[in-house]
CSV table of N, CA, C and O in Angstrom, one decimal:
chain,number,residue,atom,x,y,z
A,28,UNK,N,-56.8,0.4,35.4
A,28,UNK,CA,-56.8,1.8,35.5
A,28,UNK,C,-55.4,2.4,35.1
A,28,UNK,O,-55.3,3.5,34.6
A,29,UNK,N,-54.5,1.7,35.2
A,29,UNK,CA,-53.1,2.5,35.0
A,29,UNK,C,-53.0,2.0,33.7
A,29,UNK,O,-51.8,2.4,33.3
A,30,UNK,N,-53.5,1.4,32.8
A,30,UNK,CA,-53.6,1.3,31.4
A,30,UNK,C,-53.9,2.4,30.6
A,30,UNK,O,-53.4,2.7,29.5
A,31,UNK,N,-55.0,2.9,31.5
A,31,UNK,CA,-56.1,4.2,30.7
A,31,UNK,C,-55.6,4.9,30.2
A,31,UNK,O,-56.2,5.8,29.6
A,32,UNK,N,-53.9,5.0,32.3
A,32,UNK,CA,-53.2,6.5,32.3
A,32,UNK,C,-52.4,6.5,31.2
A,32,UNK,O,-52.2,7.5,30.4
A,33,UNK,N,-51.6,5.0,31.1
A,33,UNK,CA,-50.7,5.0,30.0
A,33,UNK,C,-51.3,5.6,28.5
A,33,UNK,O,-50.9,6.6,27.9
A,34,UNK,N,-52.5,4.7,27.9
A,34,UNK,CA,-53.0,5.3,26.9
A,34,UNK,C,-53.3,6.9,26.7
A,34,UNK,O,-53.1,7.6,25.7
A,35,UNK,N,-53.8,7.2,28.1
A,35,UNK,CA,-54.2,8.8,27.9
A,35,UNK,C,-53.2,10.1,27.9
A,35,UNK,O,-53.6,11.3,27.8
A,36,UNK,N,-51.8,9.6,28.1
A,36,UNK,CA,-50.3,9.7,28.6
A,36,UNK,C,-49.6,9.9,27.6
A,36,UNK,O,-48.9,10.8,27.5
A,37,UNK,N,-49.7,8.8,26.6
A,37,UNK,CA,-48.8,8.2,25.6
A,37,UNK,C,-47.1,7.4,26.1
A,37,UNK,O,-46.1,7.2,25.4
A,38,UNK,N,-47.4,7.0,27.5
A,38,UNK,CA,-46.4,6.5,28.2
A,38,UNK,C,-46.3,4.5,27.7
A,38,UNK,O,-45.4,3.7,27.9
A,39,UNK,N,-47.2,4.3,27.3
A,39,UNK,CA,-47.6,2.9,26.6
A,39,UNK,C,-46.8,2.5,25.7
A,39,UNK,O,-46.9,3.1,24.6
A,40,UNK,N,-45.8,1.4,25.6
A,40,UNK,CA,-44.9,0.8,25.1
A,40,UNK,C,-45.1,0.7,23.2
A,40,UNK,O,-46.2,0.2,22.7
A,41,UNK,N,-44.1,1.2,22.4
A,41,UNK,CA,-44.9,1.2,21.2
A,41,UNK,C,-44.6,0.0,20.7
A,41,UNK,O,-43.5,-0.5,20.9
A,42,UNK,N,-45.7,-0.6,20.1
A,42,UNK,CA,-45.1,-2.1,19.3
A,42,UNK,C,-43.7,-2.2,18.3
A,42,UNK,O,-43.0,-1.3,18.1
A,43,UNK,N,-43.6,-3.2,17.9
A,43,UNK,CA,-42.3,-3.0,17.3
A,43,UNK,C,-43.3,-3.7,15.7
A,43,UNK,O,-43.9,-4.8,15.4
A,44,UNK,N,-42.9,-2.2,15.0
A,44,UNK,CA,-43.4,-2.9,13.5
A,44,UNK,C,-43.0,-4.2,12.9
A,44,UNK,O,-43.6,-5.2,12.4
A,45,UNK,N,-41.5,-3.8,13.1
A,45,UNK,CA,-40.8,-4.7,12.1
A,45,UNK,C,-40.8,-6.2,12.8
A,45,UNK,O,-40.6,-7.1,12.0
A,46,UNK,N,-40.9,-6.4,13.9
A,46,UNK,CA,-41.0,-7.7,14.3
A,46,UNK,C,-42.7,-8.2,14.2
A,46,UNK,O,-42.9,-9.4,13.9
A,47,UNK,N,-43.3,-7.7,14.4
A,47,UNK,CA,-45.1,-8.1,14.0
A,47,UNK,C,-45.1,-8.6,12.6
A,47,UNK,O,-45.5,-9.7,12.3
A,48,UNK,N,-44.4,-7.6,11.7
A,48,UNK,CA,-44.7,-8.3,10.6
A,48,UNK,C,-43.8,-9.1,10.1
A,48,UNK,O,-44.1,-9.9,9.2
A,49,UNK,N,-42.3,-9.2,10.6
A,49,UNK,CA,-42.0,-10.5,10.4
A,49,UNK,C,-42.7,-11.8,10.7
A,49,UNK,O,-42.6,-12.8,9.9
A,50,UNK,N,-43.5,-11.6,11.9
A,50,UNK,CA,-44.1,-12.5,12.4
A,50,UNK,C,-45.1,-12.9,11.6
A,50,UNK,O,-45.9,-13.7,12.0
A,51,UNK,N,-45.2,-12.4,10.2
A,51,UNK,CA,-46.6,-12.3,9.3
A,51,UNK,C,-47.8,-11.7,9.8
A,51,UNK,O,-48.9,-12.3,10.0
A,52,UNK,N,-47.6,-10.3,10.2
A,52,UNK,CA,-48.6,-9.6,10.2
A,52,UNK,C,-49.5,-9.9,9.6
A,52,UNK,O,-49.3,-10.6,8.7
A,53,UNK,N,-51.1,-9.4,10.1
A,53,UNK,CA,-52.2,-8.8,8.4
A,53,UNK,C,-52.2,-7.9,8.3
A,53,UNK,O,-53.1,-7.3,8.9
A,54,UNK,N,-51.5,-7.2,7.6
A,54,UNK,CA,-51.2,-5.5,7.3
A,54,UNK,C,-52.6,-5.1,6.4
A,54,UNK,O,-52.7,-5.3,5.2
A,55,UNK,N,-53.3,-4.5,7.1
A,55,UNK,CA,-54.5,-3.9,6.4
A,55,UNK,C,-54.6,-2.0,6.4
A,55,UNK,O,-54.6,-1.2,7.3
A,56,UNK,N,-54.7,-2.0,5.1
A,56,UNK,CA,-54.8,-0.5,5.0
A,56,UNK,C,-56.2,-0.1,4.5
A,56,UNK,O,-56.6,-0.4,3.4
A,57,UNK,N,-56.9,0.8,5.6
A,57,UNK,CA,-58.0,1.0,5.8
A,57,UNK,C,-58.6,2.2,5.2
A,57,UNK,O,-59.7,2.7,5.5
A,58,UNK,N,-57.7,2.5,4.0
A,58,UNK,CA,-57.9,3.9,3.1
A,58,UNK,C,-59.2,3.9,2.2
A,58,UNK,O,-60.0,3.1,2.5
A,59,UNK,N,-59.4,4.6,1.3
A,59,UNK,CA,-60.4,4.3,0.4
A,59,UNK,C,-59.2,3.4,-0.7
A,59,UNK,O,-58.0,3.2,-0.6
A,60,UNK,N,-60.4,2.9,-1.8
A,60,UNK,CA,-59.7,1.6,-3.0
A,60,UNK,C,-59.0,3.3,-3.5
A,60,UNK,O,-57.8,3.4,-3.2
A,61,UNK,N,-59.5,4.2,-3.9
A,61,UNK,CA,-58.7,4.7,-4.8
A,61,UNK,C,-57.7,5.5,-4.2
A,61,UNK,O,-57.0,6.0,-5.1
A,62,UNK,N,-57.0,5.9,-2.5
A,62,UNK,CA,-56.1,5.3,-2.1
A,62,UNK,C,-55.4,4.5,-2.2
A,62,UNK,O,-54.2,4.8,-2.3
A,63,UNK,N,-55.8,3.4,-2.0
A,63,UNK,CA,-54.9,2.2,-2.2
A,63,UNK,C,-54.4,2.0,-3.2
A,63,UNK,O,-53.2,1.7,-3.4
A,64,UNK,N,-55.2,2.2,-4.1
A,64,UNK,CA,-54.7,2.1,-6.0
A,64,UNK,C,-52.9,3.1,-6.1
A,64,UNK,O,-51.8,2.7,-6.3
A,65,UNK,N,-53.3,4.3,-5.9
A,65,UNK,CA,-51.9,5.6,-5.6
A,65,UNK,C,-51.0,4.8,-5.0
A,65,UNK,O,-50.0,4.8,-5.7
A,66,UNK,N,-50.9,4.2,-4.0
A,66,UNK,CA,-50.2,4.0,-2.7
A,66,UNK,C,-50.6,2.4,-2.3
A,66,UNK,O,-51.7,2.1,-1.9
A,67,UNK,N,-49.5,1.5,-2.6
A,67,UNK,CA,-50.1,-0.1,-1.6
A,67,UNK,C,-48.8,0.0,-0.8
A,67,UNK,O,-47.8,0.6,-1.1
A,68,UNK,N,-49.0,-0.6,0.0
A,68,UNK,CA,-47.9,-1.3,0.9
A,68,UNK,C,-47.9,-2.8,0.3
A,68,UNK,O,-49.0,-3.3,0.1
A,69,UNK,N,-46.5,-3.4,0.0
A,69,UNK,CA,-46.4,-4.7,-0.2
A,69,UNK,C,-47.1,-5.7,0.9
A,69,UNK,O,-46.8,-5.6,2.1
A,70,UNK,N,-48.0,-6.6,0.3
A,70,UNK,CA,-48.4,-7.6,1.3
A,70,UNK,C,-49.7,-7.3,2.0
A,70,UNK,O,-50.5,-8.0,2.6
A,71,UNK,N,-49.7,-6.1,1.6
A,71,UNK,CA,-51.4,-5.4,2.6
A,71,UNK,C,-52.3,-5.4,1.4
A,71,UNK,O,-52.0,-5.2,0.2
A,72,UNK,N,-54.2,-5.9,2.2
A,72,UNK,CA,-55.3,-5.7,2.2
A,72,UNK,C,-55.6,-4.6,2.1
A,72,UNK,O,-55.1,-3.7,2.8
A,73,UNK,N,-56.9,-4.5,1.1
A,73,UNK,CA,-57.5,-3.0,1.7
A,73,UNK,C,-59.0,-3.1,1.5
A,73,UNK,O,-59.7,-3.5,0.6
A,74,UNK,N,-59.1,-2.7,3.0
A,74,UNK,CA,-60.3,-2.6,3.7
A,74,UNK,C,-61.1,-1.6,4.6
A,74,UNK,O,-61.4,-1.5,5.7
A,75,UNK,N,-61.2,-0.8,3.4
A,75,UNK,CA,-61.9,0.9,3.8
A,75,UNK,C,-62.8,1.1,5.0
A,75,UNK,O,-64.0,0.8,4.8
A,76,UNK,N,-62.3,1.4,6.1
A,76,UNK,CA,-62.6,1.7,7.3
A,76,UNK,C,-64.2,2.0,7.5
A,76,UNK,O,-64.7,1.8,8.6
A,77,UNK,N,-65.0,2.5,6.4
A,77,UNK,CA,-66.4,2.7,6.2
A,77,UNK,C,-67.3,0.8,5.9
A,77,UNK,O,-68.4,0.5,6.3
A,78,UNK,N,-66.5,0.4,5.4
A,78,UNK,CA,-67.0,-1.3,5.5
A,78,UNK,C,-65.9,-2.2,6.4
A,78,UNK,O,-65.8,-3.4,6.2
A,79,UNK,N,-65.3,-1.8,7.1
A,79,UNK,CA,-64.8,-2.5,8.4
A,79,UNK,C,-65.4,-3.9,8.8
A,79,UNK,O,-65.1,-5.1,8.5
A,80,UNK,N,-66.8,-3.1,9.7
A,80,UNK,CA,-67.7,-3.9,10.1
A,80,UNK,C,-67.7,-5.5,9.3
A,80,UNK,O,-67.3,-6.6,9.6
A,81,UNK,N,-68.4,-4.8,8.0
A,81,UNK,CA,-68.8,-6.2,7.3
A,81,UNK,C,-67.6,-6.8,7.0
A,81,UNK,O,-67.7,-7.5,6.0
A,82,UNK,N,-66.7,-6.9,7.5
A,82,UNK,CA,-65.4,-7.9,7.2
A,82,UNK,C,-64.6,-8.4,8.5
A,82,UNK,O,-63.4,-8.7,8.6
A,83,UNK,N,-65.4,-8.3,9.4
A,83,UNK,CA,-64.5,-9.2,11.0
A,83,UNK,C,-64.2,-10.6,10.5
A,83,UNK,O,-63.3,-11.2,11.1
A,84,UNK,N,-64.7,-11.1,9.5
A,84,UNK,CA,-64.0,-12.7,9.7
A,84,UNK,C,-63.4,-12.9,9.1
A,84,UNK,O,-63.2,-14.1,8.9
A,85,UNK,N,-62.8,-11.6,8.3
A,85,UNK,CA,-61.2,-11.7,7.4
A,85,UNK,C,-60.3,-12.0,8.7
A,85,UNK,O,-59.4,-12.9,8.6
A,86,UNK,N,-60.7,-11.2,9.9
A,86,UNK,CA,-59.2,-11.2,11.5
A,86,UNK,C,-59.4,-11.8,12.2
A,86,UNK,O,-59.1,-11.6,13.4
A,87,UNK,N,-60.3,-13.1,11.9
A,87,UNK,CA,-60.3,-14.3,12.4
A,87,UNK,C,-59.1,-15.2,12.4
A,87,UNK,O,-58.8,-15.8,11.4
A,88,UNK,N,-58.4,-15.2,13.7
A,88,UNK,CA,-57.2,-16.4,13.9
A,88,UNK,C,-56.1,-16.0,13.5
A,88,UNK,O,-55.1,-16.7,13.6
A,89,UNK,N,-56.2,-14.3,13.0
A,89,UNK,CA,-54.9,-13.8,12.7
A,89,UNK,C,-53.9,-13.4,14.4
A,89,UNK,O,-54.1,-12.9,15.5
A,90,UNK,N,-52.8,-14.2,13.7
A,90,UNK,CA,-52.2,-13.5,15.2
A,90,UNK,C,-51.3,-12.0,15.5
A,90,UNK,O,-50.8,-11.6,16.5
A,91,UNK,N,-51.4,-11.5,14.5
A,91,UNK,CA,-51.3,-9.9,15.1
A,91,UNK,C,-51.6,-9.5,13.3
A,91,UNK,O,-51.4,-10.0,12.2
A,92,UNK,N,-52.6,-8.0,14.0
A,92,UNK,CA,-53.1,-7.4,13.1
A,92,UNK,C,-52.9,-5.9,13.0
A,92,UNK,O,-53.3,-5.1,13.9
A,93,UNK,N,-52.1,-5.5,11.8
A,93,UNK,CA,-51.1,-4.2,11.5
A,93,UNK,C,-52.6,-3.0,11.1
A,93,UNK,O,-52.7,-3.2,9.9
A,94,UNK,N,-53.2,-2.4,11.4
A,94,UNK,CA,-54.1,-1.3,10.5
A,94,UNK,C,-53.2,0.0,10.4
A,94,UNK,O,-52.6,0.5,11.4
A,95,UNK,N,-53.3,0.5,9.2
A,95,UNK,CA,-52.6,1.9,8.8
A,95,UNK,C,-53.4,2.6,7.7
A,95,UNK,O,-53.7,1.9,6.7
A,96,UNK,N,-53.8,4.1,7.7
A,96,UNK,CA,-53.7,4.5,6.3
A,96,UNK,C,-52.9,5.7,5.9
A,96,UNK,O,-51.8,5.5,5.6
A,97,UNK,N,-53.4,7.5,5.9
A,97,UNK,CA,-52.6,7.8,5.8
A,97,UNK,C,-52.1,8.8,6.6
A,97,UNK,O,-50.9,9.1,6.4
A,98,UNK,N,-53.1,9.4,7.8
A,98,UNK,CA,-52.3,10.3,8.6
A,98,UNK,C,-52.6,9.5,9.9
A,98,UNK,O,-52.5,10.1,11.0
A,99,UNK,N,-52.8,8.6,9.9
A,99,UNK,CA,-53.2,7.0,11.5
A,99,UNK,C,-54.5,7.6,12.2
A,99,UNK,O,-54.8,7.2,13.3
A,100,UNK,N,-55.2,8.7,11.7
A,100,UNK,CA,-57.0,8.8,12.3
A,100,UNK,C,-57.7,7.6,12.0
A,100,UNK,O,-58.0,7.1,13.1
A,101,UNK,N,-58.0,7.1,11.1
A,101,UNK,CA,-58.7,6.4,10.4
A,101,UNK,C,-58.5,4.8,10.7
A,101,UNK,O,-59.4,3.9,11.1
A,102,UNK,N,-56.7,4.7,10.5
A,102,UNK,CA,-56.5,3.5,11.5
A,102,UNK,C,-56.7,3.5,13.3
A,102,UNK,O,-57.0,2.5,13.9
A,103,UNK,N,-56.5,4.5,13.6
A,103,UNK,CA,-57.0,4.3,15.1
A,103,UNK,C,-58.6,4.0,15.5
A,103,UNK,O,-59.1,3.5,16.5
A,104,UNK,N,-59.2,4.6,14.4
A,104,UNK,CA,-60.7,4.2,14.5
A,104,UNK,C,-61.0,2.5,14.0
A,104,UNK,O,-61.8,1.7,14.3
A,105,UNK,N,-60.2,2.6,13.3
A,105,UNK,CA,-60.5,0.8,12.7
A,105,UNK,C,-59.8,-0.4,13.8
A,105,UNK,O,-60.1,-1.6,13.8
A,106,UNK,N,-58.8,0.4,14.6
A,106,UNK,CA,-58.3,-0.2,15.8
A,106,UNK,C,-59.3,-0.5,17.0
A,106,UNK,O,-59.5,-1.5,17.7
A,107,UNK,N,-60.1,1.0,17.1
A,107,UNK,CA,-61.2,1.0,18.1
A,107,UNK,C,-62.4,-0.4,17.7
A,107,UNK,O,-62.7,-1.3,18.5
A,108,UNK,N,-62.9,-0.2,16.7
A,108,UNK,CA,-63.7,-1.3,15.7
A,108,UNK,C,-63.4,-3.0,16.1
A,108,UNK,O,-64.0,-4.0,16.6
A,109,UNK,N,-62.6,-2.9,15.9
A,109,UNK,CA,-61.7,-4.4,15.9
A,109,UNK,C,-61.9,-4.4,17.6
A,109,UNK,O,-62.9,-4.9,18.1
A,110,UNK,N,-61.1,-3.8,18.2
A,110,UNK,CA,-60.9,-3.9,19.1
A,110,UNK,C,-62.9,-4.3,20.4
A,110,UNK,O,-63.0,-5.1,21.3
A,111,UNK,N,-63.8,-3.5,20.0
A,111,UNK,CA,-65.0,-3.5,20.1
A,111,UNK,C,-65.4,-5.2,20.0
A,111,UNK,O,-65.8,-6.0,20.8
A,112,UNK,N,-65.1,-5.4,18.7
A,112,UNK,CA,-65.6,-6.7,18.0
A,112,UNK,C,-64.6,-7.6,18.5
A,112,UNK,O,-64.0,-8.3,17.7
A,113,UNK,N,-64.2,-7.6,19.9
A,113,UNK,CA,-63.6,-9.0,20.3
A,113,UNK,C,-61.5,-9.4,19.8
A,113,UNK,O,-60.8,-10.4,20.0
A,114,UNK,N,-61.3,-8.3,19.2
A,114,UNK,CA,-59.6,-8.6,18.5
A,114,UNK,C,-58.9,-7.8,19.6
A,114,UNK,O,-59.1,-6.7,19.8
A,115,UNK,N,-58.1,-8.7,20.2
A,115,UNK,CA,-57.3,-8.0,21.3
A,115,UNK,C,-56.0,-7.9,20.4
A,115,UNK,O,-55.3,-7.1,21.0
A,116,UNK,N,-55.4,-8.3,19.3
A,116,UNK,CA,-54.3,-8.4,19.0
A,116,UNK,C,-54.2,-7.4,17.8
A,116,UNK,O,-53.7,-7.8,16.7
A,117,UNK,N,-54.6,-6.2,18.0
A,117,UNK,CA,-54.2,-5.2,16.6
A,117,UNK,C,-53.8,-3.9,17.4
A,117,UNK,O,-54.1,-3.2,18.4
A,118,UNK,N,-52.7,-3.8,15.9
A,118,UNK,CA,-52.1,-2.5,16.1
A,118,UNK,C,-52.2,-1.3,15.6
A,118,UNK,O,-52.5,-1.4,14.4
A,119,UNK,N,-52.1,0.2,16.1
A,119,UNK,CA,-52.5,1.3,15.1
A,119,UNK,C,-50.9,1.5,14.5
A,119,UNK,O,-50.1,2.2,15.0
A,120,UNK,N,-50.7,0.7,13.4
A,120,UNK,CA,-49.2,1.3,12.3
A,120,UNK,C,-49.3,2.5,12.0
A,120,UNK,O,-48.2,3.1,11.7
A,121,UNK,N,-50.3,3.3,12.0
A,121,UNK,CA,-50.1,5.1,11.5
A,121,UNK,C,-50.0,4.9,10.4
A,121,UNK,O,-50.9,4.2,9.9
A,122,UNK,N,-49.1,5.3,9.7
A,122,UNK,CA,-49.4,5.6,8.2
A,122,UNK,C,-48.5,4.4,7.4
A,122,UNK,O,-47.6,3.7,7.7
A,123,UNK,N,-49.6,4.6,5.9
A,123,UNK,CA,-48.9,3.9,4.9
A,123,UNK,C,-47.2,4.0,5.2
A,123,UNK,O,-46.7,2.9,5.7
A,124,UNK,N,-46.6,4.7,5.0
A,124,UNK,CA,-45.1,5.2,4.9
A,124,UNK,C,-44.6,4.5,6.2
A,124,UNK,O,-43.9,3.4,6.3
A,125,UNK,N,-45.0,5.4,7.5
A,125,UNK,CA,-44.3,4.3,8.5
A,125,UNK,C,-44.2,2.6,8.3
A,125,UNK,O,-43.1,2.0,8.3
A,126,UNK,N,-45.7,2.1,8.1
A,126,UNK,CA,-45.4,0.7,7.6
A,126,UNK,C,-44.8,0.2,6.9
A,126,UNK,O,-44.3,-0.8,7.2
A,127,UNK,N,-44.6,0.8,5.7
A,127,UNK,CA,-43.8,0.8,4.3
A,127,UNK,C,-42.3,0.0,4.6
A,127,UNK,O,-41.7,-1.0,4.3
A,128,UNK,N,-42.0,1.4,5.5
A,128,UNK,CA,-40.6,1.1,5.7
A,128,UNK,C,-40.4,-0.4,6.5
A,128,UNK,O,-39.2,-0.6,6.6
A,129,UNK,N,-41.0,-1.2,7.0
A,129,UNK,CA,-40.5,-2.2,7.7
A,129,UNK,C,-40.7,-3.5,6.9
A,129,UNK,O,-40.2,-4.6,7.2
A,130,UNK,N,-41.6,-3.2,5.7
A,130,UNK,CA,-41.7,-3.8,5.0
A,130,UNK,C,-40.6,-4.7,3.7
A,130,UNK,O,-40.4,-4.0,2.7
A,131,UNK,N,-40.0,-6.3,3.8
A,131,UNK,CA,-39.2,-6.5,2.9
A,131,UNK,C,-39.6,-5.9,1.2
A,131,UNK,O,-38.9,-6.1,0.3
């Protein structure tokens, strides 16, 4: 219950980008391809939030999983998704650009 409040709050601890993806993130940007084409983040997948679903066993055994695209709606939905389908270890990165930056 006091998780809910934190989520509903925004009192909930924010992840730390830059150490997830040292850790080798799977940085997945969930934009459309012709998004991604404009705009990649070095090192990131792209996996348009509309075919999600059909790709859970890409985040199979990953140990932490980055989702971003470009204003963090779309990755918070692809967080909810994941998160449904059994991934306790993913994060909403918000946007391409925030991720960007923590990126070598």
């Amino acid at each position: 219950m006091i998780n809910f409040f934190k989520r509903l709050f925004g009192t909930e601890a924010k992840p730390d980008l830059k150490l997830l993806i040292d850790e080798g993130a799977y940085l997945v940007d969930v934009r459309t391809p012709q998004e991604y084409a404009q705009s990649k983040v070095k090192g990131s997948v792209n996996i348009p939030l509309d075919s999600m679903s059909n790709h859970l066993a890409k985040f199979k055994d990953r140990k932490h999983i980055i989702v971003f695209c470009r204003s963090g709606n779309r990755s918070s939905q692809a967080k909810s998704i994941l998160e449904r389908n059994g991934f306790s270890n993913v994060v909403n990165g918000g946007t391409s650009d925030n991720v960007k930056q923590f990126v070598k």
